[in-house]
Amino acid sequence: MTLGITITKFLLEEQRKYPGSTGNFTGLFSDLVTAAKVISREVNRAGLIDILGSTGYKNVQGEEVQKLDEFANRTIIQTMEHGGWLCSMASEECEDIIPIPDDYPRGRYLLLFDPLDGSSNIDVNVSVGTIFSILRCECTDKVSVKDFLKPGTEQVCAGYIVYGSSTMLVYTTGHGVHGFTLDPGVGEFLLSHENITIPERGKIYSINEGNSRYWYPGTARYIEHLKNGNSTYSARYVGSLVADFHRNLLKGGIFLYPADRKSKNGKLRLLYEANPLSFIVEQAGGMASTGEKRILDIVPEELHQRVPLIIGSKRDVQEAERFWKEG
Ligand code: P6P
């Protein structure tokens, strides 16, 4: 494909490769792109309007809900609910699944999303992101939570939008990973990174070393190995999953939010953080693991289930697994 083409044209070209396709997925994705543009506009002027700071509410995770979190959540729900593409949605900000209003048509897809990940960074102008995952819905009658509890291998699409020095949308449908950069002047996402692949081994490791007192021996020995082993690694940790993941995807490296004595199942969420990023990294030639098993093989038990996440360059993740298992 020609670099610089719009994401809409890219989607239509992709759709033409599958004669039987109905165009529903393209319609769904186009609405998601619209939501991304609206969120990007607000994120990029957060310092200028009274949307900074907290709402004073706490979300289902018990975390302070930043006004931009709430705005992003509302924008995605209101943009996606009337198109007739979805039969339900699930959000990090909502305890229960989000039904499609009765007077709107229903489709055959489920959308799961973290509307604004890294929200604690909003007020200090550090990159934040939206993460999304799309499943087919086999539901015939009323949709329930169990329709969402599918292993990551069943995702039909996964992606994220990173609101950084530029706004980028990166996604996969199982046919490679493609990146689009928003041109605010035109109001279009333009193809800037076709067929992204992650280097087999990187030189960057990303982990919150403030948690080192809680680490299990395998983690402690692995990080020690990176610091004092034969290779020289740099520590890079933004504290915003999408920003850390995106940098490592393009440059190579490993991100770890492992299980430790404080967080027995890690901190990050399986369905709308770990699964979508794991689909992307595997499509880019990388790997994603709990330390013991492939993330995409996990059969979820709860909507907001946490999971340990070790993700990035294949050789780095394999090495981290070896230390973890020895530990
Ligand atoms: P910690 C942000 O709150 C987040 O969910 C991810 O974006 C990020 O990777 C992680 O938590 C940071 O957590 O415990 O290192 O501050």
Short mmCIF file of C-alpha atoms in Angstrom, two decimals, residues 12-327:
data_model
loop_
_atom_site.label_atom_id
_atom_site.label_comp_id
_atom_site.label_asym_id
_atom_site.label_seq_id
_atom_site.Cartn_x
_atom_site.Cartn_y
_atom_site.Cartn_z
CA LEU A 12 -11.52 -0.61 1.96
CA GLU A 13 -8.47 -2.06 0.17
CA GLU A 14 -8.20 -4.70 2.92
CA GLN A 15 -11.93 -5.44 2.66
CA ARG A 16 -11.62 -6.06 -1.11
CA LYS A 17 -9.27 -8.98 -0.33
CA TYR A 18 -12.23 -10.83 1.20
CA PRO A 19 -15.04 -11.00 -1.42
CA GLY A 20 -17.52 -12.40 1.10
CA SER A 21 -17.08 -9.51 3.51
CA THR A 22 -20.22 -7.53 4.32
CA GLY A 23 -18.52 -4.23 5.12
CA ASN A 24 -19.76 -4.38 8.73
CA PHE A 25 -16.25 -4.52 10.15
CA THR A 26 -15.19 -1.57 8.01
CA GLY A 27 -18.19 0.37 9.29
CA LEU A 28 -17.40 -0.51 12.90
CA PHE A 29 -13.76 0.46 12.54
CA SER A 30 -14.60 3.74 10.81
CA ASP A 31 -16.79 4.74 13.76
CA LEU A 32 -13.95 3.81 16.14
CA VAL A 33 -11.62 6.07 14.13
CA THR A 34 -14.10 8.92 14.58
CA ALA A 35 -14.11 8.38 18.36
CA ALA A 36 -10.29 8.37 18.33
CA LYS A 37 -10.21 11.75 16.55
CA VAL A 38 -12.62 13.29 19.06
CA ILE A 39 -10.64 11.97 22.05
CA SER A 40 -7.37 13.11 20.49
CA ARG A 41 -8.70 16.65 20.14
CA GLU A 42 -9.66 16.82 23.82
CA VAL A 43 -6.45 15.14 25.06
CA ASN A 44 -4.36 17.58 23.06
CA ARG A 45 -6.02 20.62 24.56
CA ALA A 46 -6.50 19.24 28.07
CA GLY A 47 -4.36 22.04 29.47
CA LEU A 48 -6.57 24.66 27.88
CA ILE A 49 -10.00 23.70 29.06
CA ASP A 50 -11.49 22.84 32.38
CA ILE A 51 -11.31 19.08 31.81
CA LEU A 52 -8.14 18.48 33.82
CA GLY A 53 -8.24 17.10 37.28
CA SER A 54 -10.46 14.52 38.74
CA THR A 55 -14.20 14.08 38.71
CA GLY A 56 -14.06 13.17 42.37
CA TYR A 57 -15.53 9.76 41.46
CA LYS A 58 -13.80 6.37 41.62
CA ASN A 59 -14.22 3.72 38.89
CA VAL A 60 -14.77 0.00 39.26
CA GLN A 61 -11.02 -0.38 39.78
CA GLY A 62 -11.22 1.99 42.76
CA GLU A 63 -9.07 4.46 40.79
CA GLU A 64 -9.70 8.22 40.68
CA VAL A 65 -11.68 8.91 37.47
CA GLN A 66 -10.03 11.76 35.60
CA LYS A 67 -12.42 13.93 33.62
CA LEU A 68 -10.71 12.93 30.37
CA ASP A 69 -11.20 9.27 31.32
CA GLU A 70 -14.89 9.91 31.64
CA PHE A 71 -14.97 11.93 28.42
CA ALA A 72 -13.14 9.19 26.48
CA ASN A 73 -15.42 6.50 27.89
CA ARG A 74 -18.57 8.44 27.02
CA THR A 75 -17.26 9.33 23.54
CA ILE A 76 -16.57 5.70 22.61
CA ILE A 77 -19.92 4.45 23.94
CA GLN A 78 -21.97 7.19 22.25
CA THR A 79 -20.07 6.91 18.95
CA MET A 80 -20.26 3.11 18.81
CA GLU A 81 -23.70 2.25 20.17
CA HIS A 82 -25.93 3.34 17.26
CA GLY A 83 -24.03 2.03 14.21
CA GLY A 84 -25.61 -1.43 14.24
CA TRP A 85 -22.18 -3.14 14.33
CA LEU A 86 -22.15 -4.25 17.97
CA CYS A 87 -24.27 -6.41 20.21
CA SER A 88 -22.58 -5.13 23.38
CA MET A 89 -19.51 -3.38 24.79
CA ALA A 90 -17.29 -3.62 27.87
CA SER A 91 -15.12 -0.84 29.31
CA GLU A 92 -12.50 -0.60 32.05
CA GLU A 93 -14.58 2.28 33.42
CA CYS A 94 -17.80 0.25 33.73
CA GLU A 95 -18.32 -2.66 36.13
CA ASP A 96 -20.96 -4.37 33.98
CA ILE A 97 -21.22 -4.89 30.23
CA ILE A 98 -22.75 -1.98 28.30
CA PRO A 99 -25.95 -2.91 26.42
CA ILE A 100 -26.93 -1.46 23.06
CA PRO A 101 -30.08 0.68 23.64
CA ASP A 102 -33.26 -1.11 22.56
CA ASP A 103 -34.05 1.41 19.80
CA TYR A 104 -30.69 0.88 18.08
CA PRO A 105 -29.86 -1.99 15.65
CA ARG A 106 -27.52 -4.75 16.82
CA GLY A 107 -24.59 -6.33 15.01
CA ARG A 108 -22.37 -9.37 15.40
CA TYR A 109 -19.35 -7.86 17.18
CA LEU A 110 -18.35 -7.19 20.79
CA LEU A 111 -16.10 -4.20 21.59
CA LEU A 112 -13.90 -4.17 24.70
CA PHE A 113 -11.81 -1.12 25.56
CA ASP A 114 -9.75 0.83 28.03
CA PRO A 115 -10.85 4.33 27.07
CA LEU A 116 -7.86 6.22 28.42
CA ASP A 117 -5.04 4.10 29.80
CA GLY A 118 -2.33 5.83 31.81
CA SER A 119 -4.80 8.43 33.05
CA SER A 120 -2.62 9.29 36.06
CA ASN A 121 -0.31 10.93 33.51
CA ILE A 122 -2.98 13.23 32.06
CA ASP A 123 -2.25 16.25 34.27
CA VAL A 124 1.49 16.09 33.66
CA ASN A 125 1.27 15.98 29.87
CA VAL A 126 2.66 12.46 29.47
CA SER A 127 1.40 10.23 26.65
CA VAL A 128 -1.78 8.26 27.33
CA GLY A 129 -3.69 5.82 25.14
CA THR A 130 -6.89 3.99 24.23
CA ILE A 131 -6.75 0.19 23.86
CA PHE A 132 -9.43 -1.87 22.10
CA SER A 133 -10.27 -5.47 21.30
CA ILE A 134 -13.00 -6.81 19.00
CA LEU A 135 -14.63 -10.26 19.25
CA ARG A 136 -17.35 -11.89 17.20
CA CYS A 137 -20.56 -12.37 19.16
CA GLU A 138 -22.03 -15.84 18.93
CA CYS A 139 -24.94 -14.68 21.11
CA THR A 140 -28.36 -15.55 19.75
CA ASP A 141 -30.54 -14.09 22.49
CA LYS A 142 -29.54 -11.78 25.39
CA VAL A 143 -25.81 -10.95 25.57
CA SER A 144 -24.15 -11.78 28.87
CA VAL A 145 -20.68 -11.40 30.41
CA LYS A 146 -19.78 -14.93 29.38
CA ASP A 147 -19.95 -13.89 25.71
CA PHE A 148 -16.92 -11.67 26.48
CA LEU A 149 -14.91 -14.35 28.31
CA LYS A 150 -13.10 -15.64 25.22
CA PRO A 151 -9.35 -16.39 24.95
CA GLY A 152 -7.31 -13.76 23.12
CA THR A 153 -6.86 -16.13 20.18
CA GLU A 154 -10.50 -15.43 19.28
CA GLN A 155 -9.99 -11.67 18.76
CA VAL A 156 -10.82 -10.56 15.22
CA CYS A 157 -9.13 -7.19 15.70
CA ALA A 158 -7.00 -5.43 18.31
CA GLY A 159 -5.46 -1.99 18.42
CA TYR A 160 -4.56 1.11 20.33
CA ILE A 161 -4.38 4.87 19.88
CA VAL A 162 -1.40 6.57 21.52
CA TYR A 163 -1.86 10.29 22.21
CA GLY A 164 1.75 11.44 22.24
CA SER A 165 3.94 13.84 20.26
CA SER A 166 1.58 12.78 17.50
CA THR A 167 -1.58 10.69 17.68
CA MET A 168 -1.07 7.23 16.20
CA LEU A 169 -3.51 4.39 15.66
CA VAL A 170 -1.96 0.91 15.47
CA TYR A 171 -4.05 -2.20 14.76
CA THR A 172 -4.09 -5.77 13.50
CA THR A 173 -6.79 -8.08 12.16
CA GLY A 174 -4.37 -11.00 11.99
CA HIS A 175 -2.76 -9.85 8.74
CA GLY A 176 0.16 -7.84 10.04
CA VAL A 177 0.36 -4.71 12.20
CA HIS A 178 -0.22 -1.31 10.63
CA GLY A 179 0.26 2.21 12.02
CA PHE A 180 -1.50 5.43 11.03
CA THR A 181 -0.56 8.93 12.14
CA LEU A 182 -3.22 11.61 12.58
CA ASP A 183 -2.75 14.73 10.46
CA PRO A 184 -4.74 17.22 12.55
CA GLY A 185 -4.82 19.71 9.67
CA VAL A 186 -6.60 17.21 7.42
CA GLY A 187 -8.39 15.37 10.23
CA GLU A 188 -7.32 12.02 8.79
CA PHE A 189 -5.21 9.09 10.00
CA LEU A 190 -2.61 8.49 7.28
CA LEU A 191 -0.67 5.23 6.78
CA SER A 192 2.79 5.84 8.25
CA HIS A 193 3.97 2.38 9.42
CA GLU A 194 2.94 -0.58 7.23
CA ASN A 195 3.64 -4.12 8.46
CA ILE A 196 5.33 -3.16 11.74
CA THR A 197 7.70 -5.85 13.02
CA ILE A 198 9.38 -5.85 16.44
CA PRO A 199 13.15 -6.57 16.56
CA GLU A 200 13.80 -10.14 17.73
CA ARG A 201 15.85 -8.78 20.65
CA GLY A 202 15.85 -5.25 22.06
CA LYS A 203 18.01 -3.07 24.29
CA ILE A 204 15.23 -1.60 26.44
CA TYR A 205 13.53 -2.95 29.52
CA SER A 206 10.44 -1.40 31.10
CA ILE A 207 9.42 -2.26 34.67
CA ASN A 208 8.50 -0.24 37.77
CA GLU A 209 11.64 -0.76 39.86
CA GLY A 210 9.82 0.85 42.78
CA ASN A 211 8.17 -2.56 43.20
CA SER A 212 11.50 -4.42 43.47
CA ARG A 213 10.98 -5.15 47.19
CA TYR A 214 7.92 -7.27 46.19
CA TRP A 215 9.52 -9.11 43.27
CA TYR A 216 9.79 -12.89 43.24
CA PRO A 217 13.37 -14.19 42.81
CA GLY A 218 12.92 -14.92 39.07
CA THR A 219 12.07 -11.29 38.32
CA ALA A 220 14.84 -9.92 40.55
CA ARG A 221 17.47 -12.17 38.95
CA TYR A 222 16.29 -11.33 35.43
CA ILE A 223 16.48 -7.57 35.99
CA GLU A 224 19.88 -8.00 37.66
CA HIS A 225 20.99 -9.96 34.57
CA LEU A 226 19.88 -7.11 32.28
CA LYS A 227 21.79 -4.59 34.40
CA ASN A 228 24.99 -6.54 34.90
CA GLY A 229 24.98 -9.19 32.19
CA ASN A 230 26.93 -9.11 28.92
CA SER A 231 24.38 -6.96 27.03
CA THR A 232 23.76 -3.31 27.84
CA TYR A 233 20.08 -2.47 28.28
CA SER A 234 18.49 0.94 28.95
CA ALA A 235 15.65 1.36 31.43
CA ARG A 236 12.65 3.19 29.97
CA TYR A 237 9.40 3.38 31.98
CA VAL A 238 6.73 6.00 31.28
CA GLY A 239 4.10 4.46 33.54
CA SER A 240 1.66 4.53 30.65
CA LEU A 241 1.25 1.04 29.17
CA VAL A 242 0.43 2.18 25.63
CA ALA A 243 3.42 4.56 25.50
CA ASP A 244 5.83 1.95 26.88
CA PHE A 245 4.46 -0.77 24.60
CA HIS A 246 4.48 1.43 21.48
CA ARG A 247 8.12 2.45 21.97
CA ASN A 248 9.22 -1.15 22.51
CA LEU A 249 7.17 -2.34 19.51
CA LEU A 250 9.02 0.06 17.20
CA LYS A 251 12.49 -0.14 18.76
CA GLY A 252 12.52 -3.59 20.37
CA GLY A 253 12.56 -4.33 24.09
CA ILE A 254 10.57 -5.89 26.90
CA PHE A 255 7.82 -4.57 29.17
CA LEU A 256 7.13 -6.35 32.44
CA TYR A 257 4.30 -6.00 34.92
CA PRO A 258 4.85 -9.39 36.59
CA ALA A 259 3.09 -11.11 39.44
CA ASP A 260 4.76 -10.11 42.71
CA ARG A 261 4.11 -10.41 46.43
CA LYS A 262 1.91 -7.27 46.35
CA SER A 263 0.02 -8.05 43.12
CA LYS A 264 -0.42 -11.82 42.91
CA ASN A 265 -1.98 -11.53 39.43
CA GLY A 266 -0.07 -8.47 38.28
CA LYS A 267 -1.90 -5.17 37.77
CA LEU A 268 -2.96 -5.06 34.12
CA ARG A 269 -6.29 -6.27 32.78
CA LEU A 270 -6.50 -9.33 30.54
CA LEU A 271 -9.45 -8.60 28.27
CA TYR A 272 -8.83 -4.98 27.23
CA GLU A 273 -5.12 -4.43 27.92
CA ALA A 274 -3.05 -7.64 27.78
CA ASN A 275 -5.04 -9.51 25.10
CA PRO A 276 -5.13 -6.73 22.46
CA LEU A 277 -1.45 -5.83 22.93
CA SER A 278 -0.51 -9.54 22.87
CA PHE A 279 -2.37 -10.05 19.55
CA ILE A 280 -0.50 -7.06 18.13
CA VAL A 281 2.93 -8.11 19.40
CA GLU A 282 2.57 -11.69 18.10
CA GLN A 283 1.48 -10.36 14.70
CA ALA A 284 4.62 -8.18 14.76
CA GLY A 285 6.82 -11.24 15.52
CA GLY A 286 7.07 -10.72 19.27
CA MET A 287 5.79 -12.64 22.29
CA ALA A 288 3.53 -12.11 25.29
CA SER A 289 3.51 -14.29 28.40
CA THR A 290 2.49 -14.36 32.06
CA GLY A 291 5.99 -15.68 32.72
CA GLU A 292 4.62 -19.20 32.49
CA LYS A 293 2.05 -19.28 29.69
CA ARG A 294 1.01 -17.51 26.48
CA ILE A 295 -1.35 -14.62 27.25
CA LEU A 296 -3.61 -15.34 24.25
CA ASP A 297 -4.33 -18.90 25.46
CA ILE A 298 -5.78 -17.80 28.83
CA VAL A 299 -9.50 -18.57 29.19
CA PRO A 300 -10.89 -15.55 31.11
CA GLU A 301 -13.03 -16.10 34.22
CA GLU A 302 -13.96 -12.46 34.98
CA LEU A 303 -14.48 -9.32 32.89
CA HIS A 304 -11.92 -7.21 34.80
CA GLN A 305 -9.50 -10.03 35.51
CA ARG A 306 -5.88 -9.02 36.10
CA VAL A 307 -2.95 -10.89 34.56
CA PRO A 308 0.85 -10.75 34.83
CA LEU A 309 2.22 -9.33 31.55
CA ILE A 310 5.67 -9.85 30.06
CA ILE A 311 5.57 -8.60 26.46
CA GLY A 312 7.91 -7.52 23.69
CA SER A 313 10.81 -8.88 21.62
CA LYS A 314 10.63 -12.66 21.36
CA ARG A 315 14.18 -13.44 22.55
CA ASP A 316 13.82 -11.08 25.52
CA VAL A 317 10.50 -12.59 26.62
CA GLN A 318 11.88 -16.11 26.24
CA GLU A 319 14.87 -15.17 28.40
CA ALA A 320 12.61 -13.60 31.04
CA GLU A 321 10.51 -16.80 31.08
CA ARG A 322 13.64 -18.87 31.71
CA PHE A 323 14.59 -16.74 34.72
CA TRP A 324 10.98 -16.75 35.98
CA LYS A 325 10.72 -20.56 35.78
CA GLU A 326 14.12 -21.04 37.44
CA GLY A 327 13.05 -18.59 40.15
#
